[in-house]
PDB file of C-alpha atoms in Angstrom:
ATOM      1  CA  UNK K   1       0.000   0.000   0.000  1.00 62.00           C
ATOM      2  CA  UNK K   2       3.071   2.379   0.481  1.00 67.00           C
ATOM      3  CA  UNK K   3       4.031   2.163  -2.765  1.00 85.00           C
ATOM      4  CA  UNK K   4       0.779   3.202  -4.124  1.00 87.00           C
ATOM      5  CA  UNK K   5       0.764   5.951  -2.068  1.00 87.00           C
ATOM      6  CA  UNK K   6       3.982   6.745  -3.054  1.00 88.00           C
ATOM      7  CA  UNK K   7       3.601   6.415  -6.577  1.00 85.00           C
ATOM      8  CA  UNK K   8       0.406   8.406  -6.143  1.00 86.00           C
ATOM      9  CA  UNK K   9       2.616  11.365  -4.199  1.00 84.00           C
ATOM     10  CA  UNK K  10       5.016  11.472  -7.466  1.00 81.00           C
ATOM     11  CA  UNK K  11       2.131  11.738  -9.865  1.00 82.00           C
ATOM     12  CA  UNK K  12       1.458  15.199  -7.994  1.00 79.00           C
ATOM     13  CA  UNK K  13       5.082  16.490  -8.414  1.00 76.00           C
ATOM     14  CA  UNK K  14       4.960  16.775 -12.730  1.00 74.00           C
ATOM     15  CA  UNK K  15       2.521  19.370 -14.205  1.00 74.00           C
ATOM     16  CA  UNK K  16      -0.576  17.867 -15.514  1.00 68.00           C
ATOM     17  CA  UNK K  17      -0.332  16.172 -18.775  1.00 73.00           C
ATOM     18  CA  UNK K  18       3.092  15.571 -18.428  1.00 82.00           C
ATOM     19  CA  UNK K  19       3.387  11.476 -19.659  1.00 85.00           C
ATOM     20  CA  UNK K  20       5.439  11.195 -16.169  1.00 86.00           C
ATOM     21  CA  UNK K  21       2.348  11.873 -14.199  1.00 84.00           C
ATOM     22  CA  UNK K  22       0.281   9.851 -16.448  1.00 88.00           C
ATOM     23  CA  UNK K  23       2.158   7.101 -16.095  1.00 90.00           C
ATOM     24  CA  UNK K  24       2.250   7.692 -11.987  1.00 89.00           C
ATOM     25  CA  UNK K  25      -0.948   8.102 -11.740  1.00 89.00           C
ATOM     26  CA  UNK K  26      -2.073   4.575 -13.742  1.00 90.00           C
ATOM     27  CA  UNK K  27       0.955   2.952 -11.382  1.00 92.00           C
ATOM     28  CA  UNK K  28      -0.426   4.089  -8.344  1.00 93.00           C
ATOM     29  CA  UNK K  29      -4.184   2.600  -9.619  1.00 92.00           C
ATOM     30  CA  UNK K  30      -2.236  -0.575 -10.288  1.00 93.00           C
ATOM     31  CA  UNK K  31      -0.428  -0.959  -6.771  1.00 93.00           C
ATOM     32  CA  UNK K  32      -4.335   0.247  -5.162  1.00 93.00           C
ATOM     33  CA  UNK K  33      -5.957  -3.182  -6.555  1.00 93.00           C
ATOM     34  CA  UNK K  34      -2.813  -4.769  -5.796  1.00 92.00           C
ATOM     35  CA  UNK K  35      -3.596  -3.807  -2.253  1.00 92.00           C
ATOM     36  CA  UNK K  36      -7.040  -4.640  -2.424  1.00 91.00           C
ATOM     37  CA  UNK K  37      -7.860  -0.845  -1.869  1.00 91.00           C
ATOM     38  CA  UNK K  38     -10.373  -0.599  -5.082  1.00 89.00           C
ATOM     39  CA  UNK K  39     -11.842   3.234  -3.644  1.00 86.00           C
ATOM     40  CA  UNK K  40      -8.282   4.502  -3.918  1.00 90.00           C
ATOM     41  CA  UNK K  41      -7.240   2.801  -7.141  1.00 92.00           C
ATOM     42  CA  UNK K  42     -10.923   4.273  -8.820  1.00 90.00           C
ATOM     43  CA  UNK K  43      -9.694   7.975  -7.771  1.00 88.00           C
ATOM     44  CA  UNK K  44      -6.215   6.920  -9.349  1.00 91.00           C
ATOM     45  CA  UNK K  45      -7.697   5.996 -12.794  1.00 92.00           C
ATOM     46  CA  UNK K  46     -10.253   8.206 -13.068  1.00 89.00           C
ATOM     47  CA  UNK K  47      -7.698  11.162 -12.671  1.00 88.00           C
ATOM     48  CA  UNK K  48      -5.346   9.472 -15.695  1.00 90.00           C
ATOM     49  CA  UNK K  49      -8.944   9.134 -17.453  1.00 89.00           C
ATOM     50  CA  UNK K  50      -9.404  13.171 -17.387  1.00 84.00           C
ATOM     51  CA  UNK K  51      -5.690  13.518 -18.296  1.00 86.00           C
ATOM     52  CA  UNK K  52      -6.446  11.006 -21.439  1.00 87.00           C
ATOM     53  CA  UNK K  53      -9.765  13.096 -22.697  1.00 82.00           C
ATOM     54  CA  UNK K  54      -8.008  14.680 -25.431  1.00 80.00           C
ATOM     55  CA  UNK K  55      -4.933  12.773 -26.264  1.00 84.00           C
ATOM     56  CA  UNK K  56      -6.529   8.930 -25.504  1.00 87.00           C
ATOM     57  CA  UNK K  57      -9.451   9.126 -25.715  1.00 86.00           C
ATOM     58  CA  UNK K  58     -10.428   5.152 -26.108  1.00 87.00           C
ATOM     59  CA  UNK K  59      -8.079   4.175 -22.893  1.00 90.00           C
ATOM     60  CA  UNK K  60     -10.060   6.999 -21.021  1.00 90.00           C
ATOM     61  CA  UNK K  61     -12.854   5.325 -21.570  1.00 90.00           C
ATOM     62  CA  UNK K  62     -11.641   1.674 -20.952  1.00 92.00           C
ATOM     63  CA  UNK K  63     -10.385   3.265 -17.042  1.00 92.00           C
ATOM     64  CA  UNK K  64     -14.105   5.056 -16.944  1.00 91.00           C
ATOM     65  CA  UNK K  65     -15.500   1.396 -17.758  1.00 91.00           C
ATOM     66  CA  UNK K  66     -12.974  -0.705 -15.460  1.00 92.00           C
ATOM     67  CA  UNK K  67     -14.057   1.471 -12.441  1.00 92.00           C
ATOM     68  CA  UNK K  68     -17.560   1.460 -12.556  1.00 90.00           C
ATOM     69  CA  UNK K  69     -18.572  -1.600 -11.792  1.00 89.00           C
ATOM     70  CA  UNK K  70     -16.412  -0.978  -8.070  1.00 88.00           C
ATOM     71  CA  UNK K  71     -19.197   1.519  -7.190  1.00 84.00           C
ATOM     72  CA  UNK K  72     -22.455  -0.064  -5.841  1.00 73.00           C
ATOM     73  CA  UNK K  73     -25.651   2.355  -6.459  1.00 66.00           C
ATOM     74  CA  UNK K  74     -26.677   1.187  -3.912  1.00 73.00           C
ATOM     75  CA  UNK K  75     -24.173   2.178  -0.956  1.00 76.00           C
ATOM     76  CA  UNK K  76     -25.128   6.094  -0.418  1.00 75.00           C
ATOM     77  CA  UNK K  77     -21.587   6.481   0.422  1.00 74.00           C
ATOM     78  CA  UNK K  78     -20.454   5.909  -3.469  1.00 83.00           C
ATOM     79  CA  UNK K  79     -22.948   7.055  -5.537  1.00 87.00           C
ATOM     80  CA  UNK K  80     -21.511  10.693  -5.743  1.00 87.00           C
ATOM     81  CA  UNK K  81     -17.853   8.319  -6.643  1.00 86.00           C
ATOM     82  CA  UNK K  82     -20.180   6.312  -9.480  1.00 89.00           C
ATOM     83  CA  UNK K  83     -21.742   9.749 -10.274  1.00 91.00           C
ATOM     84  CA  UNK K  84     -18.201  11.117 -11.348  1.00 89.00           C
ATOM     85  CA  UNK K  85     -17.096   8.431 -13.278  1.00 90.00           C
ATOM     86  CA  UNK K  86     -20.017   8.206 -15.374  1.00 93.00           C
ATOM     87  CA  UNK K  87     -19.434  12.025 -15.858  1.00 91.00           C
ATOM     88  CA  UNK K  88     -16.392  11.448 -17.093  1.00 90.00           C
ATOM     89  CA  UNK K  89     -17.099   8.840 -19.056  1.00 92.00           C
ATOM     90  CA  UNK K  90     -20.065  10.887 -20.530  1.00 93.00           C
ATOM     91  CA  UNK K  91     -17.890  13.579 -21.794  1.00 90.00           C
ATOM     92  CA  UNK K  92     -15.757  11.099 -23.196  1.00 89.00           C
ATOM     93  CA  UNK K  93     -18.111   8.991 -25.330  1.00 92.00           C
ATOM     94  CA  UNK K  94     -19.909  12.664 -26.304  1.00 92.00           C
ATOM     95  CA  UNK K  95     -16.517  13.900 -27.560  1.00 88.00           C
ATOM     96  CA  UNK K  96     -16.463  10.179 -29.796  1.00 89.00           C
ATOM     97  CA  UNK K  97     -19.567  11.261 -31.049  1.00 92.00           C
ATOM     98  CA  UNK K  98     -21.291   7.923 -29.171  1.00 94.00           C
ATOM     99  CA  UNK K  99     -24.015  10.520 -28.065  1.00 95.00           C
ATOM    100  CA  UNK K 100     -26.533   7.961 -27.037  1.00 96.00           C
ATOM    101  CA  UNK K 101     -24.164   6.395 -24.754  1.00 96.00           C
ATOM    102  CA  UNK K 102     -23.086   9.475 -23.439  1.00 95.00           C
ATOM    103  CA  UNK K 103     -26.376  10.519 -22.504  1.00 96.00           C
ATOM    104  CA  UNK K 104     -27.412   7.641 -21.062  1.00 97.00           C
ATOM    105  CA  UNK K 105     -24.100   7.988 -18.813  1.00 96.00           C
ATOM    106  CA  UNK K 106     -25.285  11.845 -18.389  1.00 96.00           C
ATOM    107  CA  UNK K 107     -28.512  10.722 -16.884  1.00 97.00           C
ATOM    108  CA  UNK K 108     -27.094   7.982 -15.419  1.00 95.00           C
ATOM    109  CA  UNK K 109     -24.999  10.808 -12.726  1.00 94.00           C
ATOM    110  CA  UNK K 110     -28.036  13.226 -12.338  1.00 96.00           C
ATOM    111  CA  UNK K 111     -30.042   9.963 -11.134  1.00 95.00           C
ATOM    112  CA  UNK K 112     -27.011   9.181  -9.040  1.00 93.00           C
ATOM    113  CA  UNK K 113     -26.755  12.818  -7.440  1.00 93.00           C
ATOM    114  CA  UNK K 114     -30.033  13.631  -7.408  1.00 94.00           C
ATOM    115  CA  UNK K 115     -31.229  13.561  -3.524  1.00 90.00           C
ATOM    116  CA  UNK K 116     -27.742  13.384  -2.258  1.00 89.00           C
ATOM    117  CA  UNK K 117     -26.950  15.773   0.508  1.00 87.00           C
ATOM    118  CA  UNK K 118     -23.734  18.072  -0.034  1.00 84.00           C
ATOM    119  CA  UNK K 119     -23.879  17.105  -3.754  1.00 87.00           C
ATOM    120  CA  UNK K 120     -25.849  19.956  -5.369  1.00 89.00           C
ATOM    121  CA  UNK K 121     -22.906  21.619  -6.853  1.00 87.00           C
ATOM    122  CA  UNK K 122     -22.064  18.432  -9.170  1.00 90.00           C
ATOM    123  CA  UNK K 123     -25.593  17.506  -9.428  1.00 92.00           C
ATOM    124  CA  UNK K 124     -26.118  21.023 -11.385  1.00 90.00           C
ATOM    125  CA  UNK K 125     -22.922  20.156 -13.809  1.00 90.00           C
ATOM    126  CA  UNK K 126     -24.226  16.484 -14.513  1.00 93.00           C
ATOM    127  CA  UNK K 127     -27.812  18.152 -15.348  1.00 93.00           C
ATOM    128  CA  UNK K 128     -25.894  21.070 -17.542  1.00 91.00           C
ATOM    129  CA  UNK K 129     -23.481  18.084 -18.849  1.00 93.00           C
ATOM    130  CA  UNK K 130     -26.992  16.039 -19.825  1.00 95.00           C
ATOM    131  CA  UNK K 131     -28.425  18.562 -21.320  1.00 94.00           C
ATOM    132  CA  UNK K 132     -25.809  20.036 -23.614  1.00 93.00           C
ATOM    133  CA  UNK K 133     -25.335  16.132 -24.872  1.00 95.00           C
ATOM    134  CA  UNK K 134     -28.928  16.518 -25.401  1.00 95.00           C
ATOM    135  CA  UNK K 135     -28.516  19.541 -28.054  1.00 94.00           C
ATOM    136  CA  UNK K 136     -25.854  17.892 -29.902  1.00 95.00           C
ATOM    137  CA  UNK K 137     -28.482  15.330 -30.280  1.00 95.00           C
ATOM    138  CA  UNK K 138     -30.884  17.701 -31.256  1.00 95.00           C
ATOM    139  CA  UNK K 139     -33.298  16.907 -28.775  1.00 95.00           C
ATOM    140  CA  UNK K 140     -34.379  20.589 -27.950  1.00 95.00           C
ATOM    141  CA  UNK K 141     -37.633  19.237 -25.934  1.00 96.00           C
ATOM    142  CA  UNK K 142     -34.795  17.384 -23.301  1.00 96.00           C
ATOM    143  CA  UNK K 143     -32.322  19.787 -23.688  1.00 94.00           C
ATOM    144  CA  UNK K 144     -34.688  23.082 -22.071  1.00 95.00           C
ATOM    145  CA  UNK K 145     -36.338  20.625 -19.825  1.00 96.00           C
ATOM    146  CA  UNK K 146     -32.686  19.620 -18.011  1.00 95.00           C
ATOM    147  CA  UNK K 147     -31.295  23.236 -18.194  1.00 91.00           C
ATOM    148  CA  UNK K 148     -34.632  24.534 -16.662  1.00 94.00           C
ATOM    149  CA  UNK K 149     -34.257  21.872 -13.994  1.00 95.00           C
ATOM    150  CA  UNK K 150     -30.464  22.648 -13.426  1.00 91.00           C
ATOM    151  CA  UNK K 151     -31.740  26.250 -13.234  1.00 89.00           C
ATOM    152  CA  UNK K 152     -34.099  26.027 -10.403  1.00 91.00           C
ATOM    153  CA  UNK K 153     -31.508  23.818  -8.551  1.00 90.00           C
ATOM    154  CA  UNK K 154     -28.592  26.768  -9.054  1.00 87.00           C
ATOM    155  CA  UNK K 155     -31.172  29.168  -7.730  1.00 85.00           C
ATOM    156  CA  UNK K 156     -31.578  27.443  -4.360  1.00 86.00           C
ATOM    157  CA  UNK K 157     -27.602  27.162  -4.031  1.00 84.00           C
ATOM    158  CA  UNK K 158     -25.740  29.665  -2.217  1.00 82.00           C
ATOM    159  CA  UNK K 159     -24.999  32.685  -3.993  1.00 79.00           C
ATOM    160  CA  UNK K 160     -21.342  32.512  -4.637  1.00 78.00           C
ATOM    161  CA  UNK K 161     -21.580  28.984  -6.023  1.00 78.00           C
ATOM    162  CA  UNK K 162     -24.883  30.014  -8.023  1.00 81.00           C
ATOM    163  CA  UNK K 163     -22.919  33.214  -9.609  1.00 79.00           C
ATOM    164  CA  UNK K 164     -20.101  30.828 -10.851  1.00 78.00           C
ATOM    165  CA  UNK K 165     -22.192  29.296 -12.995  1.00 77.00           C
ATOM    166  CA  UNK K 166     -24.015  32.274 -14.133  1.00 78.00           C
ATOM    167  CA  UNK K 167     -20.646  33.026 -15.317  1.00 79.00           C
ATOM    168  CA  UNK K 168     -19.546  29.977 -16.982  1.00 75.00           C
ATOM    169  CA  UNK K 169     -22.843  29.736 -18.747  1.00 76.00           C
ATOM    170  CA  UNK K 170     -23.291  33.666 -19.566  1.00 77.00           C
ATOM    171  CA  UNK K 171     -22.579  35.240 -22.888  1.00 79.00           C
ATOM    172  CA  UNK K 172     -20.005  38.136 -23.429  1.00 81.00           C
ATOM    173  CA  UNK K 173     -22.632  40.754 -23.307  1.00 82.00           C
ATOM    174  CA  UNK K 174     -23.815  39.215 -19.864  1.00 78.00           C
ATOM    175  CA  UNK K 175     -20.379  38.895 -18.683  1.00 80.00           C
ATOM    176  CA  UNK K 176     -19.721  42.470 -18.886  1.00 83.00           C
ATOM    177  CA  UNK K 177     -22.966  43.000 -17.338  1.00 83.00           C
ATOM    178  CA  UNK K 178     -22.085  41.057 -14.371  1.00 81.00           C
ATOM    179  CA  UNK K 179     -19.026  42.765 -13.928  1.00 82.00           C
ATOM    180  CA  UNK K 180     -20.615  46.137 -14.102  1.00 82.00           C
ATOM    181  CA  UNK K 181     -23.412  45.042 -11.236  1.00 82.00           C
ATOM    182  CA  UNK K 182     -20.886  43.276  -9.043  1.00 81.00           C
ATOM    183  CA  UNK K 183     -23.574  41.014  -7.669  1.00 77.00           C
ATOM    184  CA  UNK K 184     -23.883  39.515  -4.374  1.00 75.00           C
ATOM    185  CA  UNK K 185     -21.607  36.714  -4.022  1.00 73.00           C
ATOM    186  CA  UNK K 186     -18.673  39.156  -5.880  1.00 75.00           C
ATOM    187  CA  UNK K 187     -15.466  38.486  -4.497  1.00 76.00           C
ATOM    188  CA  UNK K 188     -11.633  38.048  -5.922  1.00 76.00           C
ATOM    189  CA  UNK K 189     -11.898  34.677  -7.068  1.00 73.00           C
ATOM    190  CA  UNK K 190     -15.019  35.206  -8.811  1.00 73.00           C
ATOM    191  CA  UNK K 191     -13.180  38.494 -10.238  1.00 76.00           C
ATOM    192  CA  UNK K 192     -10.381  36.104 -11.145  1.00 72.00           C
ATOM    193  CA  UNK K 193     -12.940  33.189 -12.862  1.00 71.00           C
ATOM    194  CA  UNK K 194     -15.270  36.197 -14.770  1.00 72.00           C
ATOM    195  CA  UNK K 195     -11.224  37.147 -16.193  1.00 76.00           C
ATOM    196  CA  UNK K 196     -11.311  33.549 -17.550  1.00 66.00           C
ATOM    197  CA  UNK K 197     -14.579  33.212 -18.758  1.00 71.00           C
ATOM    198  CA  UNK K 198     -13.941  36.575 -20.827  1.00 69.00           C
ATOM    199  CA  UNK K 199     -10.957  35.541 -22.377  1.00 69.00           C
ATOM    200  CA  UNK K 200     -11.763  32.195 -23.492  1.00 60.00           C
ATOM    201  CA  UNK K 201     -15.108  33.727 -24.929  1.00 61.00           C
ATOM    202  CA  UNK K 202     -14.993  35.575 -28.479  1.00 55.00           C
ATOM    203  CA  UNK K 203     -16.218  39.256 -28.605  1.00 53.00           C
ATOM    204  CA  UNK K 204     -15.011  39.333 -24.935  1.00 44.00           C
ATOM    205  CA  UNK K 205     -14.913  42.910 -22.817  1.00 41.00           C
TER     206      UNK K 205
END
């Protein structure tokens, strides 16, 4: 078990993406089920998994699919764990253009969240994450019904957390009307994450 730790510990130490981490990282999952330890060795694959999304795509999803099965529904204590491997393997099968799958594995997390205490945040992405596989489908009936749902849930979160994904969701125009109004909720870090949204947007400021 040391050595997993361990190996986990030097998968920190490279920048993300680096193949050094990677390989860490998939090591340290390896010396987990070694160890019998299948909760550790799931958070160990699943973060090589969101490392893979855009350069391996296919073994991203084979970790998504090898973990899954270690997460009972069943046992409150991992569904929020099987939520966030479906997640990720949603936005991996959506970006393979497998959009049926991916939905189902969208829907499959907000079913997952949905009722669990402390998990509102990540229930609001899965919903946001269903419903934007939804438009690619072209399903606009699904696609409003999840982001109105998602919507009613971010309105009953506390106001920092529901202003951070007004931003991430908001046009240029409303960006800059955000900034103007400096909401409730305004602080440096949401300064700092309005900065990114801008700047990854076209048309920003």
């Amino acid at each position: 078990m040391t050595s997993a730790w361990a190996l986990r510990g030097l998968s920190l130490n490279f920048e993300p993406l680096d193949p050094a981490a990677i390989t860490a990282a998939e090591r340290a999952g390896d010396a987990f089920v070694a160890a019998g330890n299948r909760v550790e060795a799931a958070k160990s694959y699943l973060s090589v998994a969101k490392q893979l999304i855009y350069i391996a795509p296919e073994r991203a999803i084979e970790l998504t699919e090898l973990v899954l099965p270690w997460f009972d529904s069943r046992d409150v204590g991992l569904r929020n764990a099987r939520a966030g491997a479906q997640q990720i393997r949603a936005q991996l099968l959506a970006k393979r253009d497998r959009l049926d799958e991916a939905l189902d594995a969208a829907l499959d997390a907000v079913a997952l969240r949905t009722g669990l205490q402390g998990a509102e945040v990540e229930l609001v992405s899965s919903y946001f994450l269903a419903a934007s596989i939804a438009g690619s489908k072209h399903d606009e009936e699904q696609r409003s019904k999840l982001e109105t749902t998602a919507a009613e849930i971010v309105d009953r979160l506390p106001v920092e957390q529901a202003l951070r994904f007004r931003i991430c969701r908001a046009s240029p125009a409303e960006l800059q009307q955000i900034r103007e109004a400096k909401p409730p909720g305004w602080d440096e870090d949401i300064e700092v994450a309005l900065d990114v949204s801008e700047a990854i947007k076209p048309n920003g400021r």
